Coordinates of C-alpha atoms and ligand atoms in Angstrom, one line a residue:
M1 CA -21.2 8.9 -20.2
S2 CA -18.3 10.7 -19.0
Q3 CA -19.8 14.4 -18.7
S4 CA -18.0 17.9 -18.1
L5 CA -18.7 19.9 -15.2
E6 CA -21.1 22.4 -17.1
Q7 CA -23.3 19.1 -17.5
F8 CA -22.9 18.0 -14.5
Q9 CA -24.0 21.2 -12.7
K10 CA -27.0 21.8 -16.1
V11 CA -29.0 18.3 -14.6
Y12 CA -27.5 18.6 -11.2
A13 CA -29.9 22.2 -10.6
E14 CA -32.5 20.8 -12.1
S15 CA -32.3 17.8 -9.8
I16 CA -32.6 20.6 -6.4
K17 CA -34.4 22.8 -8.3
D18 CA -37.5 20.0 -8.6
P19 CA -36.7 16.8 -7.1
E20 CA -40.5 15.4 -8.3
K21 CA -39.2 16.3 -12.0
F22 CA -35.6 14.3 -11.7
W23 CA -36.8 11.1 -10.2
A24 CA -39.8 10.9 -12.0
N25 CA -37.7 10.8 -14.9
I26 CA -35.4 8.3 -14.2
A27 CA -38.3 6.4 -12.7
G28 CA -39.6 5.8 -15.6
E29 CA -37.5 5.6 -17.4
E30 CA -34.9 3.9 -16.0
I31 CA -37.5 0.9 -13.7
Q32 CA -40.3 -1.4 -14.9
W33 CA -43.6 -0.8 -12.7
F34 CA -46.3 -3.0 -13.0
Q35 CA -48.4 0.2 -11.9
K36 CA -47.2 3.4 -12.3
W37 CA -47.1 6.1 -9.4
K38 CA -50.2 8.4 -8.5
K39 CA -47.6 10.0 -6.5
V40 CA -44.2 11.0 -6.9
F41 CA -43.5 12.2 -3.2
S42 CA -45.0 12.9 0.1
W43 CA -43.8 14.2 3.1
D44 CA -45.3 14.7 6.1
Y45 CA -42.8 16.0 8.2
P46 CA -40.7 13.8 9.3
N47 CA -41.7 10.5 7.1
Y48 CA -41.3 10.9 3.3
Q49 CA -42.6 8.6 1.5
W50 CA -41.6 7.8 -2.8
F51 CA -43.2 6.5 -6.2
V52 CA -46.6 6.7 -3.8
G53 CA -48.9 4.1 -5.2
G54 CA -46.3 2.8 -7.7
R55 CA -46.2 -1.1 -7.4
L56 CA -42.9 -2.9 -9.0
N57 CA -40.5 -5.9 -7.9
I58 CA -36.8 -5.2 -7.5
T59 CA -36.0 -9.0 -8.3
H60 CA -38.1 -8.5 -12.2
N61 CA -36.0 -5.4 -12.8
C62 CA -33.4 -6.9 -11.6
L63 CA -33.6 -10.2 -14.1
D64 CA -37.2 -11.5 -15.5
R65 CA -36.5 -7.6 -17.7
H66 CA -33.2 -8.9 -18.9
I67 CA -33.8 -12.4 -19.6
S68 CA -36.8 -10.2 -21.9
A69 CA -34.4 -8.5 -23.7
G70 CA -32.8 -11.0 -24.8
K71 CA -30.0 -11.2 -22.0
G72 CA -30.7 -14.7 -20.4
D73 CA -27.2 -15.9 -21.5
T74 CA -25.2 -13.2 -19.9
T75 CA -23.6 -13.7 -16.8
A76 CA -25.0 -12.1 -13.5
L77 CA -23.4 -13.0 -11.1
I78 CA -19.2 -14.7 -10.5
Y79 CA -17.9 -16.5 -7.1
L80 CA -14.3 -17.3 -6.6
N81 CA -13.3 -17.9 -3.7
E82 CA -9.0 -18.5 -2.1
K83 CA -8.6 -21.2 -3.9
Y84 CA -9.6 -19.7 -7.3
K85 CA -12.4 -22.2 -7.1
K86 CA -14.8 -19.9 -10.1
K87 CA -18.6 -20.4 -10.3
T88 CA -20.7 -17.9 -12.5
I89 CA -24.7 -18.4 -12.5
S90 CA -26.6 -16.7 -15.6
Y91 CA -29.5 -14.4 -15.3
R92 CA -31.8 -17.1 -16.6
E93 CA -30.4 -19.6 -14.3
L94 CA -30.0 -16.8 -11.9
L95 CA -33.8 -16.2 -11.7
R96 CA -34.5 -20.5 -11.6
Q97 CA -33.3 -20.8 -9.0
V98 CA -34.4 -17.2 -7.2
N99 CA -37.8 -18.5 -7.7
K100 CA -36.9 -22.6 -6.5
F101 CA -36.4 -20.8 -3.2
A102 CA -39.0 -18.4 -2.9
N103 CA -40.5 -21.2 -3.6
G104 CA -38.9 -23.1 -0.8
L105 CA -39.5 -19.9 1.4
K106 CA -43.5 -20.2 0.5
S107 CA -43.6 -24.2 1.7
L108 CA -42.5 -23.5 4.8
G109 CA -45.7 -20.9 5.0
V110 CA -43.2 -17.9 4.2
K111 CA -45.4 -14.6 3.9
K112 CA -45.4 -11.6 2.4
G113 CA -43.7 -9.2 5.8
D114 CA -42.3 -12.0 6.8
M115 CA -38.5 -12.0 7.9
V116 CA -36.2 -13.8 7.3
V117 CA -32.5 -13.6 8.9
L118 CA -29.1 -14.4 6.7
Y119 CA -25.7 -15.2 8.2
M120 CA -24.3 -16.9 5.0
P121 CA -20.9 -16.8 3.5
L122 CA -20.9 -14.4 0.4
V123 CA -21.9 -17.3 -1.8
I124 CA -24.4 -17.9 -4.5
E125 CA -26.9 -19.1 -2.3
Q126 CA -26.5 -16.2 -0.2
A127 CA -27.5 -13.8 -3.5
V128 CA -30.1 -16.5 -3.8
A129 CA -31.6 -16.3 -0.6
M130 CA -31.8 -12.8 -0.4
L131 CA -33.4 -12.4 -4.2
G132 CA -36.4 -15.3 -2.5
C133 CA -37.7 -13.5 0.0
A134 CA -37.8 -10.3 -2.2
R135 CA -39.3 -12.2 -4.8
I136 CA -41.9 -13.0 -2.7
G137 CA -41.6 -10.1 -0.6
A138 CA -40.8 -11.3 2.9
V139 CA -37.8 -8.7 4.5
H140 CA -34.6 -9.4 4.5
S141 CA -32.3 -9.4 7.4
V142 CA -28.4 -10.1 7.0
V143 CA -26.5 -10.7 9.3
F144 CA -22.4 -9.9 8.7
A145 CA -21.2 -13.5 8.9
G146 CA -18.0 -12.1 11.5
F147 CA -21.0 -11.3 14.4
S148 CA -21.3 -14.0 17.6
A149 CA -24.5 -16.0 18.9
N150 CA -25.2 -13.1 21.1
A151 CA -25.5 -10.1 18.4
L152 CA -26.6 -12.3 16.3
R153 CA -29.3 -13.3 18.9
E154 CA -29.7 -9.5 19.1
R155 CA -30.7 -8.8 15.9
I156 CA -33.1 -12.1 15.0
E157 CA -34.9 -10.7 18.5
D158 CA -35.8 -7.9 17.6
C159 CA -37.2 -8.4 13.6
A160 CA -38.8 -11.5 15.3
A161 CA -37.4 -13.8 11.9
K162 CA -39.1 -16.7 11.0
V163 CA -36.5 -18.0 9.2
V164 CA -33.3 -17.9 8.7
V165 CA -30.8 -19.7 6.9
T166 CA -26.8 -20.2 7.4
S167 CA -24.5 -22.3 5.6
T168 CA -22.5 -24.9 7.8
W169 CA -19.2 -23.1 7.2
T170 CA -17.4 -20.0 5.7
L171 CA -14.0 -19.8 4.6
R172 CA -11.2 -17.0 5.5
R173 CA -7.6 -17.9 6.0
G174 CA -7.8 -21.3 4.9
E175 CA -10.1 -21.9 7.9
K176 CA -13.5 -23.0 7.9
K177 CA -15.2 -21.1 10.2
E178 CA -18.4 -22.4 11.9
L179 CA -21.6 -20.4 10.5
K180 CA -24.8 -23.5 11.5
S181 CA -23.6 -24.5 14.8
T182 CA -23.4 -20.2 15.7
V183 CA -27.1 -19.8 14.6
E184 CA -28.1 -22.9 17.2
E185 CA -26.4 -20.9 20.4
A186 CA -28.7 -17.8 18.5
I187 CA -32.2 -18.8 17.9
E188 CA -32.1 -21.2 21.7
N189 CA -35.6 -21.1 23.1
L190 CA -36.6 -18.4 20.2
G191 CA -39.8 -20.3 20.2
F192 CA -40.8 -17.6 16.8
V193 CA -38.1 -19.0 14.8
R194 CA -39.9 -22.7 13.3
H195 CA -37.0 -22.6 10.3
V196 CA -33.4 -22.7 9.9
I197 CA -32.3 -23.5 6.0
V198 CA -28.8 -24.4 5.7
L199 CA -27.1 -24.2 3.2
Q200 CA -24.7 -28.0 2.7
R201 CA -20.9 -26.8 1.4
D202 CA -18.8 -28.8 -1.2
G203 CA -21.5 -32.1 -1.0
E204 CA -21.0 -32.6 2.5
K205 CA -24.0 -34.0 4.6
F206 CA -24.5 -32.7 7.9
E207 CA -27.1 -34.2 10.2
L208 CA -30.1 -32.2 10.7
I209 CA -31.7 -30.8 13.5
K210 CA -35.2 -32.6 12.6
E211 CA -38.2 -30.4 13.6
K212 CA -35.8 -27.1 12.6
E213 CA -33.8 -27.8 10.2
V214 CA -34.2 -27.8 6.3
D215 CA -31.2 -28.3 3.8
F216 CA -30.8 -25.2 1.4
K217 CA -30.8 -27.1 -2.5
G218 CA -33.0 -29.6 -0.9
L219 CA -35.4 -27.2 -0.4
M220 CA -34.8 -26.7 -3.9
E221 CA -34.6 -29.1 -5.4
K222 CA -38.4 -30.0 -5.3
Q223 CA -40.0 -27.2 -6.5
S224 CA -40.9 -25.3 -9.3
G225 CA -37.8 -22.9 -11.4
V226 CA -41.2 -20.6 -11.7
C227 CA -42.1 -18.3 -9.1
E228 CA -44.4 -15.0 -10.5
P229 CA -43.4 -12.2 -8.2
E230 CA -45.5 -10.7 -5.6
E231 CA -46.2 -7.5 -6.5
M232 CA -45.0 -5.1 -3.6
D233 CA -46.4 -1.5 -2.9
S234 CA -43.2 0.7 -3.6
E235 CA -43.4 1.9 -0.1
D236 CA -43.5 -1.8 1.2
V237 CA -40.5 -3.2 3.1
L238 CA -37.2 -4.6 1.3
F239 CA -34.5 -5.1 4.3
V240 CA -34.1 -4.0 7.1
L241 CA -30.6 -4.1 7.8
Y242 CA -28.5 -3.7 11.0
T243 CA -25.8 -0.7 12.2
S244 CA -24.5 0.7 15.0
G245 CA -25.3 3.6 16.2
S246 CA -23.9 5.4 19.8
T247 CA -26.3 3.8 22.2
G248 CA -25.9 0.5 23.2
K249 CA -28.0 -1.0 20.9
P250 CA -27.7 -1.5 17.2
K251 CA -30.1 -0.1 14.6
G252 CA -33.0 -2.4 12.4
I253 CA -32.5 0.6 9.2
V254 CA -35.7 0.0 7.3
H255 CA -35.8 0.3 3.6
T256 CA -38.9 0.1 0.3
V257 CA -39.2 -0.7 -2.6
G258 CA -40.2 1.7 -5.1
G259 CA -37.6 4.5 -4.1
Y260 CA -34.3 2.1 -2.7
S261 CA -34.6 0.1 -6.8
V262 CA -35.2 3.4 -8.4
Y263 CA -31.7 5.1 -6.5
T264 CA -29.3 2.3 -6.3
H265 CA -30.6 1.1 -9.4
Y266 CA -29.3 4.7 -10.9
T267 CA -26.5 5.4 -8.7
T268 CA -24.7 1.8 -9.6
K269 CA -25.3 3.6 -13.8
K270 CA -23.7 7.0 -12.7
V271 CA -21.0 7.4 -10.2
F272 CA -19.0 3.7 -12.2
D273 CA -20.4 5.1 -15.9
I274 CA -21.3 2.1 -16.4
R275 CA -21.4 -0.2 -19.9
E276 CA -23.5 -3.5 -20.5
D277 CA -19.7 -5.4 -20.5
D278 CA -18.7 -4.6 -17.4
I279 CA -17.2 -6.6 -15.4
F280 CA -18.3 -5.1 -12.1
W281 CA -16.1 -5.7 -8.6
C282 CA -17.6 -4.2 -5.3
T283 CA -15.8 -6.6 -3.0
A284 CA -17.7 -5.6 0.2
D285 CA -19.4 -8.8 1.8
F286 CA -23.8 -8.6 1.6
G287 CA -23.7 -8.6 5.5
W288 CA -23.0 -4.4 5.3
I289 CA -25.4 -2.0 3.0
T290 CA -22.5 -1.8 0.5
G291 CA -23.2 -5.2 -0.3
H292 CA -26.6 -5.6 -0.7
S293 CA -26.9 -1.8 -3.2
Y294 CA -23.7 -2.7 -5.0
V295 CA -23.0 -6.2 -5.3
L296 CA -26.3 -7.3 -5.5
Y297 CA -28.9 -5.1 -6.2
G298 CA -27.1 -2.3 -7.9
P299 CA -25.2 -4.5 -10.4
L300 CA -28.0 -6.9 -10.8
S301 CA -30.3 -3.7 -12.3
N302 CA -27.9 -2.1 -14.4
G303 CA -27.2 -6.2 -16.1
V304 CA -24.2 -6.7 -15.6
A305 CA -21.8 -8.8 -14.4
S306 CA -20.9 -8.8 -10.9
V307 CA -17.9 -9.9 -9.2
M308 CA -17.8 -11.6 -5.0
V309 CA -15.6 -13.6 -3.9
E310 CA -15.4 -14.9 -0.4
G311 CA -12.4 -15.0 1.6
A312 CA -9.3 -12.0 2.6
P313 CA -8.2 -9.7 0.4
D314 CA -4.4 -11.0 0.8
Y315 CA -4.7 -14.4 1.1
P316 CA -3.4 -17.1 -0.4
A317 CA -1.2 -14.7 -1.6
P318 CA -0.4 -10.7 -1.3
D319 CA -1.8 -10.3 -5.3
H320 CA -4.7 -12.0 -4.4
W321 CA -6.9 -9.3 -6.0
Y322 CA -4.5 -8.5 -8.6
K323 CA -4.6 -11.7 -9.4
I324 CA -8.8 -12.4 -9.6
I325 CA -9.5 -7.8 -11.7
A326 CA -6.2 -9.9 -14.3
Q327 CA -7.6 -12.9 -14.6
E328 CA -11.3 -11.8 -14.7
K329 CA -11.0 -8.5 -17.0
I330 CA -12.6 -6.3 -13.9
S331 CA -13.8 -3.2 -15.3
V332 CA -15.5 -1.6 -12.4
F333 CA -12.7 -1.9 -9.2
Y334 CA -14.9 -1.3 -5.8
T335 CA -13.2 -0.8 -2.7
S336 CA -12.7 0.5 1.0
P337 CA -9.2 2.4 2.0
T338 CA -8.7 -0.3 4.4
A339 CA -8.1 -2.7 2.7
L340 CA -6.4 -0.2 -0.7
R341 CA -3.8 0.6 2.5
M342 CA -2.9 -2.5 3.9
L343 CA -2.3 -3.5 0.0
R344 CA 0.2 -0.6 -0.9
K345 CA 1.9 -1.6 3.0
Y346 CA 2.7 -4.8 0.3
G347 CA 4.5 -2.7 -2.2
E348 CA 3.9 -1.9 -5.2
A349 CA 6.0 -5.1 -7.2
N350 CA 2.6 -7.0 -6.9
C351 CA 0.9 -3.9 -9.1
K352 CA 3.3 -4.8 -11.5
K353 CA 2.7 -8.8 -12.1
H354 CA -0.4 -7.7 -13.0
N355 CA -2.6 -6.3 -16.3
F356 CA -4.7 -4.1 -14.5
S357 CA -5.6 -2.2 -18.6
S358 CA -9.2 -4.3 -18.2
L359 CA -10.0 -1.4 -15.5
R360 CA -12.3 1.7 -16.9
V361 CA -13.7 2.9 -13.4
L362 CA -11.9 2.8 -9.2
G363 CA -14.3 4.0 -6.4
T364 CA -14.1 3.2 -2.2
V365 CA -16.0 3.8 0.1
G366 CA -16.7 3.2 4.2
E367 CA -14.1 5.5 5.9
P368 CA -12.3 9.1 4.5
I369 CA -9.0 7.9 2.4
N370 CA -6.0 9.7 3.1
P371 CA -4.7 11.9 -0.2
E372 CA -1.9 10.0 -0.6
V373 CA -3.2 7.1 -0.4
W374 CA -5.6 7.6 -2.9
L375 CA -2.6 8.8 -5.8
W376 CA -1.4 5.7 -4.5
Y377 CA -4.7 3.8 -5.9
Q378 CA -5.0 5.9 -9.1
K379 CA -1.0 5.4 -10.0
N380 CA -0.5 1.6 -8.9
I381 CA -4.1 0.0 -9.9
G382 CA -5.3 3.3 -12.2
A383 CA -2.3 3.7 -15.1
D384 CA -2.3 6.8 -13.6
K385 CA -5.1 8.0 -14.6
L386 CA -8.9 6.5 -14.4
P387 CA -11.6 8.7 -11.7
I388 CA -11.7 7.0 -8.5
E389 CA -14.7 7.6 -6.8
D390 CA -15.3 8.1 -3.8
T391 CA -18.6 7.6 -2.0
W392 CA -19.1 9.6 0.4
W393 CA -23.0 7.9 1.7
Q394 CA -24.4 5.0 4.8
T395 CA -26.5 2.6 5.4
E396 CA -29.4 4.9 5.8
T397 CA -29.3 6.4 2.8
A398 CA -28.6 3.0 1.3
G399 CA -27.1 4.5 -1.4
H400 CA -23.9 7.3 -2.8
M401 CA -24.2 10.4 -1.7
I402 CA -22.1 12.1 -2.1
V403 CA -19.0 11.2 -5.2
T404 CA -17.8 13.5 -7.7
L405 CA -18.6 11.8 -11.8
P406 CA -16.0 10.9 -13.6
G407 CA -14.9 13.0 -16.1
L408 CA -15.5 15.6 -13.6
R409 CA -12.3 17.0 -11.9
Q410 CA -11.4 14.7 -8.8
K411 CA -9.1 16.0 -5.4
P412 CA -7.5 13.1 -3.6
G413 CA -9.3 12.2 0.0
K414 CA -12.7 14.9 -1.0
A415 CA -15.3 13.0 -2.3
G416 CA -16.7 16.0 -3.5
K417 CA -20.5 16.4 -5.2
P418 CA -23.7 15.4 -4.2
F419 CA -24.9 13.7 -6.6
F420 CA -28.2 14.7 -8.3
G421 CA -31.0 15.1 -6.1
I422 CA -29.3 15.4 -3.0
D423 CA -28.8 19.2 -1.5
A424 CA -26.3 18.1 1.3
D425 CA -24.3 21.1 3.2
V426 CA -22.4 21.5 6.1
V427 CA -23.6 23.3 8.5
D428 CA -23.0 24.1 12.8
A429 CA -25.5 23.4 15.3
S430 CA -28.5 24.7 14.9
G431 CA -28.4 24.1 11.6
N432 CA -26.1 27.4 10.1
R433 CA -24.8 26.9 6.8
M434 CA -21.1 26.7 8.2
P435 CA -18.8 29.3 5.9
V436 CA -16.4 28.3 3.3
N437 CA -13.9 24.9 4.7
G438 CA -15.4 25.8 8.6
K439 CA -15.8 22.3 10.6
G440 CA -19.4 21.2 10.4
F441 CA -21.9 18.9 10.4
L442 CA -22.9 17.2 7.5
V443 CA -26.8 16.9 6.4
I444 CA -28.7 16.6 3.9
R445 CA -31.9 19.1 3.0
K446 CA -34.6 17.0 2.1
P447 CA -35.1 13.2 1.4
W448 CA -33.9 11.6 -1.0
P449 CA -35.5 8.0 -2.7
S450 CA -33.7 5.7 -1.1
A451 CA -33.7 7.6 2.9
L452 CA -34.5 5.0 5.7
R453 CA -38.1 5.1 6.4
D454 CA -37.9 4.4 9.9
C455 CA -35.3 1.8 12.4
L456 CA -37.4 -1.0 13.3
N457 CA -39.9 -0.5 16.2
N458 CA -38.5 2.4 17.4
H459 CA -40.2 5.0 15.5
E460 CA -38.4 7.2 18.2
R461 CA -34.8 7.3 16.8
F462 CA -36.0 7.4 12.7
E463 CA -37.0 11.0 14.3
K464 CA -34.8 11.1 15.9
Y465 CA -33.0 11.3 12.1
W466 CA -34.0 14.8 11.2
N467 CA -33.9 16.0 14.2
E468 CA -31.2 16.5 16.0
I469 CA -30.3 19.2 13.7
K470 CA -34.8 20.6 12.5
G471 CA -35.3 19.6 9.2
V472 CA -32.6 18.4 8.2
Y473 CA -31.0 14.7 8.3
F474 CA -28.5 14.8 10.0
S475 CA -25.7 12.4 9.2
G476 CA -23.5 12.1 12.3
D477 CA -20.1 12.7 10.3
F478 CA -18.5 15.5 10.7
A479 CA -17.0 17.3 6.6
I480 CA -16.5 21.0 5.5
K481 CA -16.5 22.7 1.8
D482 CA -14.1 23.9 0.3
E483 CA -15.0 27.2 -2.5
D484 CA -15.9 24.5 -5.6
G485 CA -18.6 23.5 -3.1
D486 CA -16.5 20.4 -2.7
I487 CA -17.3 18.0 0.1
Q488 CA -15.1 16.6 3.5
V489 CA -16.2 14.1 5.4
L490 CA -13.7 14.2 8.1
G491 CA -15.1 11.5 10.1
R492 CA -17.8 10.7 12.6
S493 CA -19.1 13.5 14.9
D494 CA -21.3 11.4 17.8
D495 CA -19.7 8.2 19.8
V496 CA -19.9 5.8 16.5
M497 CA -15.8 4.1 14.9
N498 CA -15.1 3.4 12.3
V499 CA -12.6 0.3 12.4
S500 CA -11.3 -0.7 8.4
G501 CA -14.9 0.5 7.6
H502 CA -17.0 -0.5 9.3
R503 CA -18.7 1.5 12.3
I504 CA -19.6 -0.1 15.3
G505 CA -21.0 2.2 18.9
S506 CA -18.6 2.7 21.6
A507 CA -21.2 2.0 23.8
E508 CA -21.8 -1.5 21.8
I509 CA -18.5 -2.8 22.8
E510 CA -18.9 -0.9 26.5
N511 CA -21.7 -2.5 27.1
A512 CA -20.5 -5.9 26.2
L513 CA -17.1 -5.3 28.4
V514 CA -19.0 -4.5 32.0
S515 CA -20.9 -7.3 31.3
H516 CA -17.8 -9.9 32.2
P517 CA -18.0 -10.3 35.5
A518 CA -14.8 -8.7 36.8
V519 CA -15.0 -5.7 34.6
S520 CA -16.9 -2.3 37.1
E521 CA -17.3 0.5 33.9
A522 CA -15.9 0.9 30.8
A523 CA -14.6 3.5 28.5
V524 CA -14.1 2.8 24.3
I525 CA -12.2 5.1 22.6
G526 CA -11.1 5.1 18.3
K527 CA -7.1 5.9 17.9
P528 CA -5.9 6.9 14.8
D529 CA -4.6 3.7 12.5
E530 CA -2.4 3.8 9.9
I531 CA -3.9 0.6 8.6
K532 CA -8.2 0.5 9.7
G533 CA -8.5 4.2 9.8
E534 CA -8.9 3.5 13.9
R535 CA -8.3 1.1 16.0
I536 CA -10.9 0.5 19.6
K537 CA -9.4 1.2 23.4
A538 CA -10.6 0.9 25.9
F539 CA -10.3 2.4 29.6
L540 CA -11.9 -0.5 32.4
V541 CA -12.3 0.6 36.3
L542 CA -12.3 -3.2 37.5
K543 CA -14.1 -4.9 40.5
P544 CA -12.3 -5.0 43.7
G545 CA -10.0 -8.3 43.9
N546 CA -9.4 -8.3 40.5
V547 CA -6.1 -7.1 38.9
A548 CA -4.7 -6.0 35.6
S549 CA -3.1 -9.5 34.8
E550 CA -2.7 -11.0 31.2
D551 CA -5.0 -14.0 31.4
L552 CA -7.3 -11.5 32.9
L553 CA -7.4 -9.3 29.5
A554 CA -7.4 -11.6 27.4
D555 CA -10.3 -13.0 28.7
V556 CA -12.2 -9.7 28.9
K557 CA -10.7 -9.5 25.3
Y558 CA -12.0 -13.6 24.4
H559 CA -15.2 -11.8 26.3
V560 CA -16.1 -9.6 23.4
K561 CA -16.0 -11.4 21.1
R562 CA -18.5 -13.8 22.5
E563 CA -20.3 -10.8 23.1
I564 CA -20.0 -9.3 19.8
A565 CA -17.6 -9.8 17.1
S566 CA -14.0 -9.7 17.0
M567 CA -13.3 -7.0 15.0
A568 CA -15.2 -5.0 18.6
V569 CA -12.2 -6.9 20.7
P570 CA -10.4 -4.3 21.5
E571 CA -6.1 -3.8 20.7
E572 CA -5.2 -1.6 23.7
I573 CA -6.7 -1.9 27.3
E574 CA -5.7 -0.3 30.0
C575 CA -6.9 -0.3 33.4
V576 CA -7.3 2.8 35.8
A577 CA -8.6 3.8 39.1
S578 CA -11.5 6.0 37.3
L579 CA -12.8 7.1 34.8
P580 CA -13.6 11.2 33.7
K581 CA -17.7 12.4 34.0
T582 CA -19.5 14.7 34.0
R583 CA -21.2 15.4 37.2
S584 CA -25.0 13.7 35.4
G585 CA -22.5 11.2 35.4
K586 CA -21.7 10.6 31.5
I587 CA -18.4 9.4 31.1
M588 CA -16.6 11.6 28.9
R589 CA -14.4 10.1 26.5
R590 CA -13.9 13.3 24.6
L591 CA -11.9 14.5 27.3
L592 CA -9.8 10.5 27.7
K593 CA -9.2 10.5 23.5
A594 CA -8.1 14.4 23.7
K595 CA -5.4 12.7 26.6
E596 CA -4.8 10.1 24.5
L597 CA -3.8 11.8 21.2
R598 CA -2.1 14.7 23.0
Q599 CA -4.9 17.3 22.1
D600 CA -6.2 20.3 24.0
V601 CA -8.7 18.5 25.7
G602 CA -11.2 21.4 25.6
D603 CA -13.9 23.0 28.0
L604 CA -13.5 20.9 31.2
S605 CA -16.3 22.6 33.0
V606 CA -19.3 20.1 32.6
L607 CA -16.3 17.8 34.9
D608 CA -17.3 16.3 38.3
K609 CA -13.5 17.4 39.9
Ligands
PRX1 O1 -18.7 7.7 8.9 C1 -19.1 7.7 7.1 C2 -18.6 6.5 6.6 O2 -19.3 5.3 7.2 C3 -19.6 5.2 8.1 C4 -21.6 5.5 7.1 O3 -21.1 3.8 7.3 P1 -22.0 2.1 7.2 O4 -24.1 2.7 7.5 O5 -21.2 1.0 7.9 O6 -21.7 2.7 6.0 C5 -20.6 2.4 4.5 C6 -20.9 2.4 3.4 C7 -21.6 3.6 2.7 C8 -20.3 7.0 7.1 O7 -21.4 8.2 8.6 N1 -18.3 7.4 5.1 C9 -18.6 6.2 4.1 N2 -18.4 6.7 3.5 C10 -17.8 7.5 3.1 C11 -17.6 7.7 4.9 N3 -16.1 8.6 5.5 C12 -15.6 8.8 4.9 N4 -15.6 9.2 3.0 C13 -16.1 8.7 2.4 N5 -16.1 8.0 0.9

């Protein structure tokens, strides 16, 4: 329910005073447990656990319990693509398919704790595969289908996946992009990958490689539609999701079942003021945390219909998404500022052609939203009145952290207030609170239920989150807090860029660049971009004997695409004689950026002249 500021402040104050009591109440009321926890929270700094000793299965909460409550025939998922082909699936049928897939995994020898990598299009079968893993306690790690074979291989190797699930192709802007062949390349000579499950689309029959490849539908056909959910410990791992950091290597962020179930369920419910008959459309892909928490687990746990659309926002026409909102009677619409900036560019006339009266709550995620875009969104899509939930959060937090709930006064461009139970602050490098409106680091003072538990194979990296500024979770973002306590997130404080709402580390791209035979050194910065938020610029020092010809630069770009993904390809490349470095040899990206943007270059005392 929408609420007043007084109500919010009262509940918020209680949740901060005694978070254990607060979360225990929510966990007990909102989530079904096979066995109740013995201890709500334990904190052996920096490690923590929630709902210790509790047993549950997230698929039971997302599926079985709604069926038991008589909602079996309610729509769980709605799939649409750029040809307006539509498929829907009810909660009952989704459970049957999840069970079949889960039994299929078991028949391939997959057990609780085994890693399964998904490299799939945004289709219902991917939801079935994710939930199928969760049903038996296998750990899914979804890799966005835009990543290259090399990037996929790096992730498969890091988590030692036993099984990879893929599809023959995905559809984008009228073109089929092959996925299976990318997987073949990615797993070459990786003996530990025992099986590749291949979803063949539209009745196609591909030649499958006998030793490894298994047909997705064929595997399910043979199985029973019943599979008892594995009774998972609260702290058993649900999934690993890779994300970029400031080092060259992506981090495998680990999330566990209990805290994640409680937090994503509750944030979905409160932030979007969920109602039983909602048609909920979060435009994210399963390859990102937003897809995990607010396309799949959050909406399904709340028993609403969740929409997924395979393809681009503006294809086949600029009003593609508007048409879907009107046709499907979407009530909650949650998207990224990049998508909104793109839609805005196409003009308001497109909005006026469609009926948006079904909409109740709007949202944004992934990057700061410019106030003028916020206002445009509310005026043209939100009938000049709907609440816009600007949600700040991260792969590591797994759920919304800073957001102004419906009913509270919203300030365009400011995410606003910490969610219930979230003790957020803006501090200096020593952890001291910044004065009102002072720019500082956004930190969280205490673990919350869905906080990351680990970085796969790198516990030290996990500890760094809690040690960068002693005693608090370091988000890596700059922020300011105003006189009302509303927080505005300004962007990353580290060498991580945000391109179209996707996180990408400068070091990762630099690694790819210097692996090109003609490149000796590389530095990458983000530059402001009207649509994408940031765009990538690379500075290169070429190896002797190479000239910066158009062909060479095109080849360098292609190389980055092969090494990482199209979204990591620098839009601009400048070849230079040398890069500015500190005396210890570290490239000063800050200086390059300041010069590029014609800003004050700041303190240069560490520069090696
Ligand atoms: O810089 C912040 C930005 O996205 C980063 C997290 O990226 P990722 O882990 O990929 O998760 C994105 C989806 C949750 C943050 O460190 N960010 C996310 N939401 C916002 C945001 N920046 C400003 N405002 C937001 N609402």
